[in-house]
XYZ file of C-alpha atoms in Angstrom:
709
model
C -11.477 -10.889 8.928
C -15.052 -11.940 9.667
C -15.956 -14.421 12.360
C -16.590 -16.900 9.544
C -12.835 -17.013 9.094
C -11.816 -16.584 12.723
C -10.104 -19.631 14.305
C -11.117 -20.941 17.698
C -8.298 -23.474 17.511
C -4.608 -22.513 17.750
C -3.533 -19.711 15.442
C -2.310 -20.729 12.023
C -4.839 -23.535 11.667
C -7.113 -22.722 8.754
C -9.559 -24.643 6.602
C -10.453 -24.548 2.983
C -12.749 -26.679 0.908
C -11.392 -28.821 -1.864
C -13.176 -28.623 -5.192
C -16.844 -27.724 -4.937
C -17.110 -30.359 -2.323
C -18.458 -28.322 0.553
C -21.567 -26.263 0.249
C -21.889 -25.200 3.832
C -19.053 -22.879 4.721
C -17.357 -23.933 7.895
C -15.538 -21.252 9.827
C -11.875 -21.886 10.335
C -12.809 -22.993 13.815
C -13.020 -26.588 12.639
C -11.109 -29.106 14.721
C -10.225 -32.194 12.722
C -12.096 -35.363 13.382
C -10.541 -38.768 13.149
C -8.674 -38.919 9.847
C -5.377 -39.625 8.125
C -2.373 -37.784 6.743
C -2.042 -38.009 2.990
C 1.228 -38.264 1.080
C 1.711 -34.477 1.030
C 1.461 -34.162 4.787
C -1.861 -32.266 4.709
C -4.470 -33.552 7.113
C -7.209 -35.151 5.047
C -10.836 -35.525 6.106
C -13.265 -36.362 3.308
C -13.242 -33.420 0.911
C -11.898 -31.020 3.549
C -8.228 -30.156 3.803
C -6.847 -28.679 7.003
C -3.553 -27.063 6.128
C -1.519 -25.283 8.764
C 0.206 -23.240 6.087
C -2.901 -21.823 4.451
C -4.157 -18.397 5.468
C -7.830 -17.497 5.405
C -9.053 -14.349 3.659
C -8.342 -11.130 5.490
C -10.915 -8.721 4.081
C -9.626 -5.793 6.140
C -6.072 -5.999 4.754
C -6.265 -7.401 1.212
C -8.195 -6.710 -1.985
C -7.693 -10.321 -3.118
C -10.145 -12.961 -1.950
C -9.642 -16.691 -2.409
C -12.663 -17.872 -0.421
C -16.391 -17.393 -0.895
C -19.053 -17.076 1.781
C -22.667 -17.162 0.622
C -24.454 -18.432 3.686
C -23.196 -21.981 3.273
C -24.541 -22.652 -0.211
C -21.386 -22.967 -2.336
C -17.769 -24.004 -1.928
C -15.438 -21.652 -0.125
C -12.647 -21.957 -2.695
C -13.199 -19.409 -5.474
C -10.678 -21.265 -7.616
C -12.856 -24.383 -7.538
C -16.324 -22.778 -7.676
C -17.823 -23.501 -11.132
C -19.091 -19.975 -11.705
C -17.802 -16.493 -12.408
C -17.284 -14.926 -8.998
C -16.181 -11.414 -7.964
C -15.484 -10.356 -4.383
C -15.051 -6.756 -3.211
C -13.353 -6.833 0.187
C -13.522 -4.346 3.043
C -10.011 -3.208 2.118
C -11.053 -2.321 -1.422
C -14.218 -0.572 -0.227
C -12.131 1.545 2.148
C -9.374 2.149 -0.383
C -11.810 3.570 -2.926
C -13.975 5.290 -0.276
C -17.058 3.618 -1.757
C -20.002 5.163 0.113
C -22.719 3.602 -2.063
C -23.166 0.059 -3.366
C -23.018 1.507 -6.880
C -19.535 2.806 -6.045
C -18.504 -0.535 -4.516
C -19.389 -2.445 -7.712
C -18.202 0.015 -10.375
C -14.812 -1.736 -10.761
C -16.349 -5.240 -11.007
C -16.461 -7.032 -14.361
C -19.770 -7.271 -16.185
C -21.585 -4.761 -13.968
C -22.892 -1.353 -15.032
C -23.859 0.979 -12.196
C -25.422 4.393 -11.654
C -27.362 4.404 -14.949
C -30.000 6.661 -13.368
C -27.298 9.093 -12.297
C -28.483 11.573 -9.707
C -31.677 9.608 -8.971
C -30.714 8.524 -5.463
C -33.734 6.488 -4.349
C -32.085 3.080 -4.810
C -28.854 1.312 -5.694
C -28.929 0.824 -9.467
C -26.790 -1.832 -11.138
C -27.159 -4.538 -13.772
C -25.168 -7.782 -13.862
C -24.674 -9.262 -17.321
C -27.454 -7.012 -18.593
C -30.098 -8.162 -16.120
C -31.196 -7.318 -12.617
C -29.349 -9.118 -9.834
C -30.985 -10.553 -6.734
C -29.618 -9.306 -3.426
C -28.810 -11.399 -0.365
C -27.481 -10.768 3.079
C -25.433 -13.553 4.627
C -26.943 -16.003 2.152
C -30.606 -15.105 2.830
C -32.567 -13.073 0.290
C -33.281 -9.460 1.183
C -36.709 -10.009 -0.379
C -38.965 -7.066 0.415
C -35.937 -5.191 1.808
C -34.105 -5.087 -1.531
C -35.289 -1.607 -2.546
C -33.286 0.046 0.228
C -29.867 1.580 -0.383
C -27.525 -0.580 1.657
C -24.746 0.849 3.844
C -21.358 -0.509 2.636
C -19.703 0.201 5.997
C -21.897 -2.539 7.508
C -20.236 -5.288 5.487
C -16.981 -7.238 5.411
C -17.326 -7.826 1.682
C -19.707 -7.974 -1.270
C -19.785 -11.197 -3.271
C -21.142 -11.405 -6.817
C -21.929 -14.752 -8.416
C -22.729 -14.168 -12.095
C -25.710 -15.834 -13.743
C -28.963 -17.239 -12.382
C -28.648 -19.601 -9.455
C -32.147 -20.423 -8.252
C -31.018 -23.928 -7.306
C -28.805 -22.379 -4.639
C -30.733 -19.257 -3.727
C -34.383 -19.801 -4.656
C -36.437 -17.429 -6.779
C -33.979 -14.912 -8.137
C -33.120 -12.763 -11.128
C -30.963 -14.247 -13.925
C -28.156 -11.698 -13.967
C -26.616 -12.975 -10.784
C -26.614 -12.678 -7.015
C -25.036 -9.999 -4.843
C -24.411 -11.251 -1.309
C -23.645 -8.758 1.475
C -21.529 -10.361 4.218
C -22.187 -8.633 7.550
C -19.457 -7.576 9.933
C -19.405 -10.078 12.809
C -17.567 -10.563 16.113
C -13.949 -11.723 16.049
C -12.151 -13.408 18.948
C -9.574 -10.651 19.356
C -9.435 -7.012 20.346
C -9.645 -4.587 17.410
C -11.085 -1.221 16.520
C -11.380 1.642 14.096
C -12.564 5.244 14.371
C -12.720 7.681 11.470
C -14.063 11.071 10.528
C -14.318 12.576 7.049
C -15.428 15.714 5.251
C -15.907 16.358 1.569
C -17.720 17.863 -1.381
C -21.309 19.023 -0.812
C -20.596 19.397 2.912
C -20.546 15.621 3.344
C -19.482 14.908 6.945
C -19.164 11.391 8.385
C -18.166 9.727 11.627
C -17.740 5.950 11.788
C -16.587 3.376 14.320
C -16.059 -0.380 14.293
C -14.675 -2.190 17.330
C -14.907 -5.451 19.232
C -13.254 -7.670 21.831
C -13.460 -10.911 23.816
C -15.899 -10.702 26.716
C -14.738 -13.440 29.084
C -11.591 -15.194 30.273
C -12.523 -18.513 28.693
C -12.673 -16.735 25.312
C -16.071 -18.134 24.390
C -17.873 -14.771 24.048
C -17.006 -11.945 21.673
C -18.813 -8.803 20.553
C -18.706 -6.210 17.782
C -20.232 -2.726 17.481
C -20.399 -0.823 14.185
C -21.811 2.624 13.534
C -21.819 5.430 11.006
C -23.462 8.858 11.027
C -23.562 10.935 7.869
C -24.748 14.509 7.398
C -24.519 16.157 4.009
C -26.049 17.558 0.867
C -26.070 16.642 -2.829
C -25.009 18.506 -5.941
C -28.142 20.639 -6.236
C -29.732 23.184 -3.861
C -32.456 22.313 -1.324
C -31.007 18.801 -0.916
C -29.973 16.582 1.956
C -28.162 13.261 2.249
C -28.288 12.178 5.887
C -28.078 8.660 7.281
C -27.398 6.678 10.444
C -26.417 3.031 10.787
C -25.760 1.010 13.948
C -25.003 -2.702 14.396
C -24.346 -4.769 17.505
C -23.479 -8.466 17.535
C -22.463 -11.122 20.070
C -20.981 -14.544 19.293
C -20.901 -17.497 21.698
C -18.490 -20.291 20.763
C -18.442 -22.797 23.671
C -16.346 -25.236 21.609
C -14.521 -25.239 18.303
C -17.441 -27.236 16.885
C -20.271 -24.877 17.836
C -20.974 -21.199 17.258
C -24.049 -19.027 17.853
C -24.319 -15.353 16.821
C -26.999 -12.772 17.579
C -27.036 -9.392 15.855
C -29.261 -6.340 15.571
C -28.881 -3.391 13.230
C -30.752 -0.195 12.407
C -30.579 1.859 9.210
C -32.159 5.299 8.736
C -31.900 7.496 5.657
C -33.242 11.020 5.348
C -32.601 12.249 1.835
C -33.904 13.897 -1.322
C -34.252 11.613 -4.351
C -33.629 14.213 -7.131
C -35.638 12.019 -9.489
C -36.936 15.098 -11.300
C -34.151 15.114 -13.872
C -33.038 17.789 -16.329
C -34.579 19.088 -19.597
C -33.800 17.241 -22.830
C -32.830 20.160 -25.065
C -29.272 20.792 -23.850
C -26.793 20.141 -21.058
C -27.609 21.956 -17.849
C -25.477 22.660 -14.798
C -25.839 19.997 -12.136
C -26.607 22.620 -9.493
C -29.884 23.571 -11.223
C -33.045 22.108 -9.736
C -36.401 21.777 -11.491
C -38.420 19.899 -8.891
C -40.037 21.350 -5.769
C -37.832 22.107 -2.749
C -40.746 21.540 -0.354
C -41.799 18.269 -2.005
C -38.618 16.287 -2.504
C -38.069 13.702 0.211
C -37.296 10.071 1.000
C -37.375 8.742 4.549
C -36.292 5.142 5.167
C -36.087 3.188 8.426
C -35.151 -0.483 8.728
C -34.630 -2.704 11.763
C -33.048 -6.154 11.373
C -32.603 -8.930 13.943
C -30.548 -12.004 12.998
C -29.451 -15.323 14.466
C -26.868 -17.687 13.007
C -26.056 -21.159 14.357
C -23.356 -23.607 13.283
C -22.446 -27.031 14.637
C -20.154 -29.809 13.440
C -20.812 -33.357 14.564
C -18.106 -36.014 14.831
C -19.065 -38.121 11.832
C -18.691 -35.700 8.908
C -22.137 -34.183 9.459
C -22.529 -30.414 9.758
C -25.519 -28.218 10.512
C -26.089 -24.536 9.821
C -29.278 -22.629 10.627
C -30.148 -18.969 10.102
C -33.102 -16.800 11.065
C -33.747 -13.126 10.299
C -36.518 -10.618 11.005
C -36.756 -7.256 9.220
C -39.126 -4.309 9.459
C -39.087 -1.453 6.955
C -40.844 1.854 6.246
C -40.093 3.820 3.074
C -41.854 7.097 2.204
C -40.969 9.343 -0.733
C -42.316 12.125 -2.911
C -40.993 14.392 -5.655
C -41.919 16.488 -8.697
C -40.346 15.501 -12.005
C -40.005 16.916 -15.490
C -42.020 15.501 -18.388
C -40.146 16.894 -21.351
C -40.165 15.873 -25.010
C -37.857 16.463 -27.946
C -40.493 18.470 -29.863
C -40.979 21.040 -27.116
C -40.722 24.719 -28.039
C -40.201 27.512 -25.575
C -38.835 27.206 -22.048
C -41.936 25.895 -20.221
C -41.665 22.198 -19.333
C -44.514 20.082 -17.980
C -44.150 18.503 -14.554
C -45.857 15.733 -12.583
C -45.716 14.699 -8.953
C -45.144 11.153 -7.787
C -44.713 9.471 -4.427
C -45.718 6.714 -2.079
C -45.735 5.305 1.425
C -44.798 1.670 1.971
C -44.100 -0.778 4.756
C -42.652 -4.309 4.819
C -42.245 -6.953 7.490
C -40.402 -10.191 6.793
C -39.274 -13.421 8.455
C -36.803 -15.676 6.651
C -34.801 -18.683 7.777
C -33.162 -21.905 6.699
C -31.563 -25.083 7.966
C -28.830 -26.833 5.990
C -27.264 -30.243 6.577
C -24.046 -31.340 4.900
C -22.444 -34.767 4.991
C -18.857 -35.312 3.813
C -17.270 -38.678 3.228
C -14.806 -40.503 0.959
C -14.826 -43.669 -1.121
C -11.235 -44.387 -2.036
C -10.197 -41.671 -4.512
C -13.714 -40.185 -4.587
C -14.668 -37.425 -2.181
C -18.374 -36.854 -1.674
C -20.269 -33.918 -0.226
C -24.037 -34.079 0.040
C -26.152 -31.126 1.013
C -29.851 -30.850 1.770
C -31.779 -27.965 3.201
C -35.090 -26.274 3.809
C -35.899 -22.588 3.619
C -38.951 -20.506 4.455
C -39.996 -16.892 4.031
C -43.101 -14.971 5.034
C -43.523 -11.295 4.227
C -46.253 -8.675 4.336
C -46.159 -5.373 2.495
C -48.394 -2.320 2.173
C -48.089 0.455 -0.391
C -49.968 3.619 -1.222
C -48.930 5.447 -4.392
C -50.009 8.839 -5.704
C -49.412 10.622 -8.990
C -50.762 13.590 -10.913
C -50.130 16.543 -13.204
C -48.432 19.560 -11.669
C -47.557 23.110 -12.642
C -45.085 23.576 -15.517
C -41.777 25.268 -14.799
C -39.812 27.816 -16.805
C -36.391 26.185 -17.067
C -34.784 29.513 -18.003
C -36.182 31.246 -14.911
C -37.381 28.597 -12.426
C -40.101 29.641 -9.986
C -41.302 27.053 -7.481
C -44.987 26.482 -6.701
C -44.889 24.680 -3.372
C -46.019 21.126 -2.615
C -49.054 19.598 -4.335
C -52.270 19.462 -2.314
C -55.527 17.557 -2.403
C -54.176 14.479 -4.099
C -55.459 10.968 -3.430
C -53.629 7.670 -3.952
C -54.261 5.916 -7.241
C -53.062 2.570 -5.870
C -53.447 1.107 -2.376
C -52.164 -2.444 -2.008
C -51.631 -5.046 0.710
C -49.668 -8.164 -0.240
C -48.677 -11.304 1.663
C -45.931 -13.642 0.429
C -45.172 -17.167 1.613
C -42.331 -19.298 0.283
C -41.328 -22.850 1.224
C -38.313 -24.497 -0.374
C -36.452 -27.796 -0.464
C -33.041 -28.089 -2.073
C -30.291 -30.639 -2.465
C -26.899 -30.781 -4.099
C -24.365 -33.526 -4.674
C -20.652 -32.973 -5.292
C -18.214 -35.685 -6.254
C -14.460 -35.071 -6.462
C -12.453 -37.661 -8.389
C -8.747 -37.917 -7.495
C -8.764 -34.239 -6.480
C -8.858 -33.290 -10.168
C -12.410 -33.582 -11.505
C -15.408 -32.264 -9.573
C -18.960 -32.987 -10.694
C -21.834 -30.942 -9.262
C -25.591 -31.486 -9.589
C -28.359 -29.636 -7.785
C -32.134 -29.364 -7.639
C -34.511 -27.051 -5.842
C -38.292 -26.882 -5.503
C -39.969 -23.633 -4.442
C -43.602 -23.254 -3.473
C -44.852 -19.667 -3.513
C -48.164 -18.227 -2.387
C -49.132 -14.610 -3.031
C -52.282 -12.893 -1.806
C -53.077 -9.310 -2.745
C -55.790 -6.966 -1.470
C -56.396 -3.974 -3.749
C -58.093 -1.074 -1.967
C -57.524 1.504 -4.688
C -61.243 2.029 -5.340
C -62.203 2.021 -1.669
C -63.571 -1.531 -1.962
C -61.280 -4.418 -1.132
C -60.605 -6.701 -4.117
C -58.694 -9.863 -3.224
C -56.654 -11.963 -5.658
C -54.137 -14.715 -5.130
C -51.715 -16.968 -6.919
C -49.947 -20.248 -6.187
C -46.744 -21.198 -7.940
C -44.503 -24.269 -7.791
C -41.217 -24.082 -9.653
C -38.261 -26.446 -9.993
C -34.765 -25.342 -10.966
C -31.640 -27.338 -11.797
C -27.894 -26.819 -11.769
C -25.061 -28.918 -13.216
C -21.344 -28.224 -13.454
C -18.029 -29.908 -14.108
C -14.710 -28.579 -12.829
C -11.285 -29.785 -13.916
C -8.251 -28.963 -11.777
C -5.612 -28.453 -14.465
C -2.993 -27.889 -11.781
C -3.155 -26.869 -8.142
C -3.049 -23.270 -9.422
C -5.491 -23.408 -12.342
C -8.967 -24.805 -12.972
C -11.456 -24.913 -15.825
C -15.208 -25.345 -15.541
C -18.391 -25.690 -17.545
C -21.813 -25.091 -16.015
C -25.547 -24.923 -16.665
C -27.751 -22.988 -14.231
C -31.397 -21.946 -14.114
C -33.199 -19.051 -12.491
C -36.829 -18.451 -11.604
C -37.679 -14.813 -10.887
C -40.254 -13.999 -8.209
C -43.623 -13.939 -9.995
C -46.551 -11.579 -9.591
C -50.231 -12.458 -9.679
C -51.475 -12.855 -13.241
C -48.041 -13.372 -14.812
C -45.917 -16.424 -15.452
C -42.657 -16.669 -13.480
C -39.702 -15.414 -15.476
C -37.230 -18.210 -16.170
C -33.585 -17.906 -17.076
C -30.970 -20.344 -18.352
C -27.221 -19.844 -18.568
C -24.437 -21.875 -20.177
C -20.925 -20.860 -19.144
C -17.326 -22.004 -19.477
C -14.442 -20.423 -17.630
C -10.821 -20.486 -16.467
C -9.313 -19.439 -13.131
C -5.676 -19.019 -12.169
C -4.296 -18.492 -8.670
C -0.475 -18.487 -8.812
C 1.350 -20.139 -5.932
C 3.369 -17.872 -3.697
C 1.495 -14.758 -4.812
C -1.719 -13.197 -3.559
C -3.569 -13.016 -6.871
C -6.567 -14.353 -8.767
C -7.194 -14.175 -12.537
C -10.500 -15.289 -14.085
C -12.027 -15.503 -17.565
C -15.448 -16.717 -18.705
C -17.748 -16.955 -21.738
C -21.511 -17.260 -21.293
C -24.903 -17.426 -23.006
C -27.759 -16.180 -20.795
C -31.432 -16.309 -21.839
C -34.526 -15.083 -20.019
C -38.147 -15.894 -20.917
C -41.581 -14.619 -19.840
C -39.996 -11.268 -19.125
C -41.899 -8.576 -17.273
C -40.140 -5.198 -17.360
C -40.922 -1.754 -15.919
C -41.743 0.699 -18.730
C -41.996 4.474 -18.302
C -45.149 5.661 -20.073
C -45.272 9.147 -21.680
C -47.186 10.309 -18.601
C -44.257 9.251 -16.398
C -46.151 6.372 -14.766
C -44.179 3.117 -14.577
C -46.055 0.071 -15.865
C -44.920 -3.576 -15.785
C -45.226 -5.257 -19.188
C -44.329 -8.686 -20.601
C -41.991 -8.613 -23.603
C -41.191 -12.302 -24.155
C -37.612 -13.526 -24.498
C -34.245 -11.832 -24.309
C -30.620 -12.943 -24.386
C -27.135 -11.730 -23.489
C -23.958 -13.348 -24.737
C -20.603 -12.194 -23.533
C -17.178 -12.714 -22.079
C -15.480 -11.364 -18.958
C -11.962 -10.999 -17.592
C -11.029 -9.972 -14.079
C -7.734 -9.694 -12.230
C -6.956 -8.872 -8.615
C -3.319 -9.184 -7.686
C -0.630 -7.949 -5.345
C 1.975 -7.865 -8.112
C 4.840 -6.835 -5.865
C 5.210 -5.882 -2.241
C 4.265 -2.317 -3.159
C 2.029 -2.638 -6.249
C -1.603 -3.850 -6.307
C -3.786 -4.208 -9.389
C -7.565 -4.485 -9.829
C -8.650 -4.805 -13.454
C -11.617 -5.994 -15.495
C -13.079 -6.108 -18.985
C -16.473 -7.318 -20.196
C -18.092 -7.647 -23.609
C -21.889 -7.969 -23.710
C -24.129 -8.543 -26.727
C -27.753 -8.030 -25.671
C -30.869 -8.687 -27.759
C -34.622 -8.849 -27.342
C -35.248 -12.095 -29.203
C -39.012 -11.579 -29.353
C -41.661 -9.542 -27.613
C -43.339 -6.164 -27.487
C -43.730 -3.200 -25.176
C -47.098 -1.373 -25.188
C -47.993 -3.101 -28.457
C -44.789 -2.103 -30.252
C -42.342 -4.832 -31.201
C -38.829 -4.772 -29.789
C -37.614 -7.859 -31.670
C -33.897 -7.553 -32.401
C -33.421 -4.442 -30.268
C -30.626 -4.005 -27.763
C -31.345 -3.752 -24.052
C -31.560 -0.330 -22.491
C -28.500 0.731 -20.437
C -26.420 -2.323 -21.417
C -23.162 -1.305 -23.156
C -21.192 -3.663 -25.367
C -17.943 -2.828 -23.563
C -17.017 -2.200 -19.941
C -13.483 -1.856 -18.623
C -11.744 -0.665 -15.465
C -8.292 -0.522 -13.893
C -7.213 0.472 -10.371
C -3.527 0.602 -9.417
C -2.146 1.225 -5.933
C 1.546 1.907 -5.300
C 2.983 1.963 -1.777
C 5.993 4.066 -0.811
C 7.500 2.841 2.495
C 7.986 5.422 5.222
C 10.206 5.717 8.246
C 9.015 3.142 10.759
C 5.855 4.121 12.613
C 4.946 6.887 10.155
C 5.451 8.071 6.626
C 3.961 5.155 4.653
C 2.352 6.574 1.510
C -0.103 4.822 -0.810
C -0.921 6.419 -4.162
C -3.795 5.068 -6.264
C -5.193 5.871 -9.699
C -8.276 4.348 -11.285
C -9.825 4.511 -14.743
C -13.292 3.350 -15.813
C -14.703 3.026 -19.313
C -18.403 2.529 -20.126
C -19.302 1.987 -23.767
C -22.282 3.542 -25.511
C -25.735 2.053 -24.870
C -29.379 2.603 -25.817
C -31.422 4.770 -23.456
C -34.693 2.886 -24.033
C -36.034 -0.521 -25.059
C -37.469 0.933 -28.301
C -33.950 2.015 -29.306
C -35.408 5.305 -30.565
C -34.514 7.784 -27.805
C -30.806 7.966 -28.564
C -27.632 6.405 -27.267
C -25.413 7.467 -24.418
C -21.960 8.818 -25.157
C -18.950 6.696 -24.343
C -17.969 7.450 -20.758
C -14.477 7.651 -19.291
C -13.751 8.431 -15.652
C -10.587 8.874 -13.630
C -10.454 8.362 -9.863
C -7.559 8.866 -7.460
C -6.637 8.271 -3.837
C -3.797 9.039 -1.448
C -3.232 7.562 2.015
C -0.501 8.814 4.339
C 0.377 7.322 7.723
C 0.855 10.393 9.896
C 1.549 8.285 12.992
C 1.471 4.636 13.961
C -2.008 3.227 13.137
C -3.242 6.706 12.144
C -3.879 7.520 8.494
C -4.896 10.542 6.487
C -6.787 9.587 3.326
C -7.838 11.732 0.356
C -10.136 10.403 -2.383
C -11.201 12.069 -5.624
C -13.927 10.528 -7.774
C -14.497 11.649 -11.375
C -11.227 13.555 -11.221
C -11.789 15.391 -14.531
C -15.404 16.263 -13.628
C -16.808 14.657 -16.777
C -20.550 15.178 -17.301
C -22.628 12.677 -19.274
C -26.298 11.913 -19.843
C -26.385 8.396 -18.391
C -30.165 7.929 -18.427
C -33.066 9.343 -20.427
C -36.831 9.031 -20.110
C -39.114 12.046 -19.754
C -35.966 13.867 -18.600
C -32.200 13.515 -18.696
C -30.177 12.140 -15.787
C -26.510 12.999 -15.307
C -23.666 11.135 -13.667
C -22.253 12.422 -10.383
C -19.703 15.225 -10.714
C -16.259 15.451 -9.138
C -16.245 14.660 -5.415
C -13.386 15.074 -2.966
C -13.221 13.664 0.563
C -10.618 13.808 3.307
C -10.667 11.256 6.121
C -8.654 10.725 9.288
C -8.657 7.096 10.454
C -7.314 5.503 13.659
C -7.069 1.727 14.018
C -6.013 -0.603 16.811
């Protein structure tokens, strides 16, 4: 349970927001102000219900979430949020041993992951066919978004489908992925684990915290993970370190202040070189350069979060974060083509050095009140972001390689960068949202946001500084209607807009989504079932295109659209049986536009299958008291066929089916032995194709010993 859910008042007292009435999430540490008891006996205060019988989400012990935390920008009740929402809790992450964000999201409806296979530079996933914007505790990761995040750092991952610029500012239309950081809890707790697995992957992790003083107003938390390992091919490494420390001061139940600092370092090999196109090769073959295959990432983050509730229905939340990042990489890749004869394949080298420094913060006010049978929640906020980046990129032809008898040539020498850039970003935003709940059955939501963006770029590629700039002002809107069919079921209809971050010389990409959906949360059972139908359109699209030379160029292709439907279920069906299941249908189309002068009108998107489905079942066999509990889990994932490229002329992927399995055995009280197997049948597919083929990850096995207290 995160500190956002942790009570400072007597145990058992929890809060939840009725309808979409509250946009700023209040921790369960809310003490009721002057109010009245309604006819059901629940304590009523404007649109907030304080119910002594309701339990807050416990991310460490359940895969089912009923609340949402996105930095105070939407309602906490998932049942009443007028959007398609998926939450992956800490319990589910641990249960599936998800070491990468791609692994965390692979059982989530409407999301395709890992479509670049063994290219390990970034986390790759698409939501509803489009890129998703990433956030941490409700604030955009901005210039930090290219970094592979560490799942062990987070309580949960929250996915809100569809563009939501009114809530989150400039963002991509597919949706938003919000990482909720682990935070102090006002209790003593801890975890220590060690694991070892395929490719000599060794890990040690710890997560513990406690109360610091007798008055119970100070609490801390320390999280860390060290990983040392290799990948599927020779001359590889996959090392990382993550550390987080946080302190929370809660002098009263109305006020809370948290400081945190974390450090992430990755030392790996990207394996972006790929495999030849002519046939299927063994994954343990390597066609790059062992001495020129690296990615070194370091990121430092400092954060502050403040919350205060006044006595008149007014609440304040403020957040501030500073991040500093360096990211250097280089590799040699294949540049193959279908017409090649013989075993010699051309190669190129590519790499870059980049830095980023960013400040971001916001302040949000919320006022809750009631007018007879109408509950009102009004939110207004400001947000700012300043960021500076530098990048130096190099590229060039390299020696060919004989793929039948590989001989390495050593690292390239004498190269010079073809692009040297310095860019400053400034964003200022105002946003407001009004929610009205009528007789606790109908909730109307309307929102507006105005973003002002300034971009200044200095191009030093030719040795002479060339400065350009751009100013943008964009407005986005949101409207939704929710109907509470019963206390267990709700239906909604919504319209949302997105405005993607622009670049100098291009128009901002705009998205619009219409969606209707149903949600069902049965009483007396920890379960949530959701279904939705949507129509999502994006205009002024700028996409990265891989040229025949291997260089990636950003090009505008016009308008595109995805229509689809989604189902998702997370349920503890019985005391011993848990289910996680999803299905999504997606129909993607480039409505109009061209890439490098060639029309793509009517084509399907690249790497967007029509069908996605998954199922994960966990069955618990009770043991003998303090030991012997056994959990057995089996998962299946299906990814339908999709086009490899936007031209739809480089072939389609095969249909993909994967089986995963897990076993957890309690060898002593609070001590567990866990075994996970991913891609149990060791299926091998070409999941991505450009100037080379990219394969999915092969079978991996890990064994972990975990102690909790």
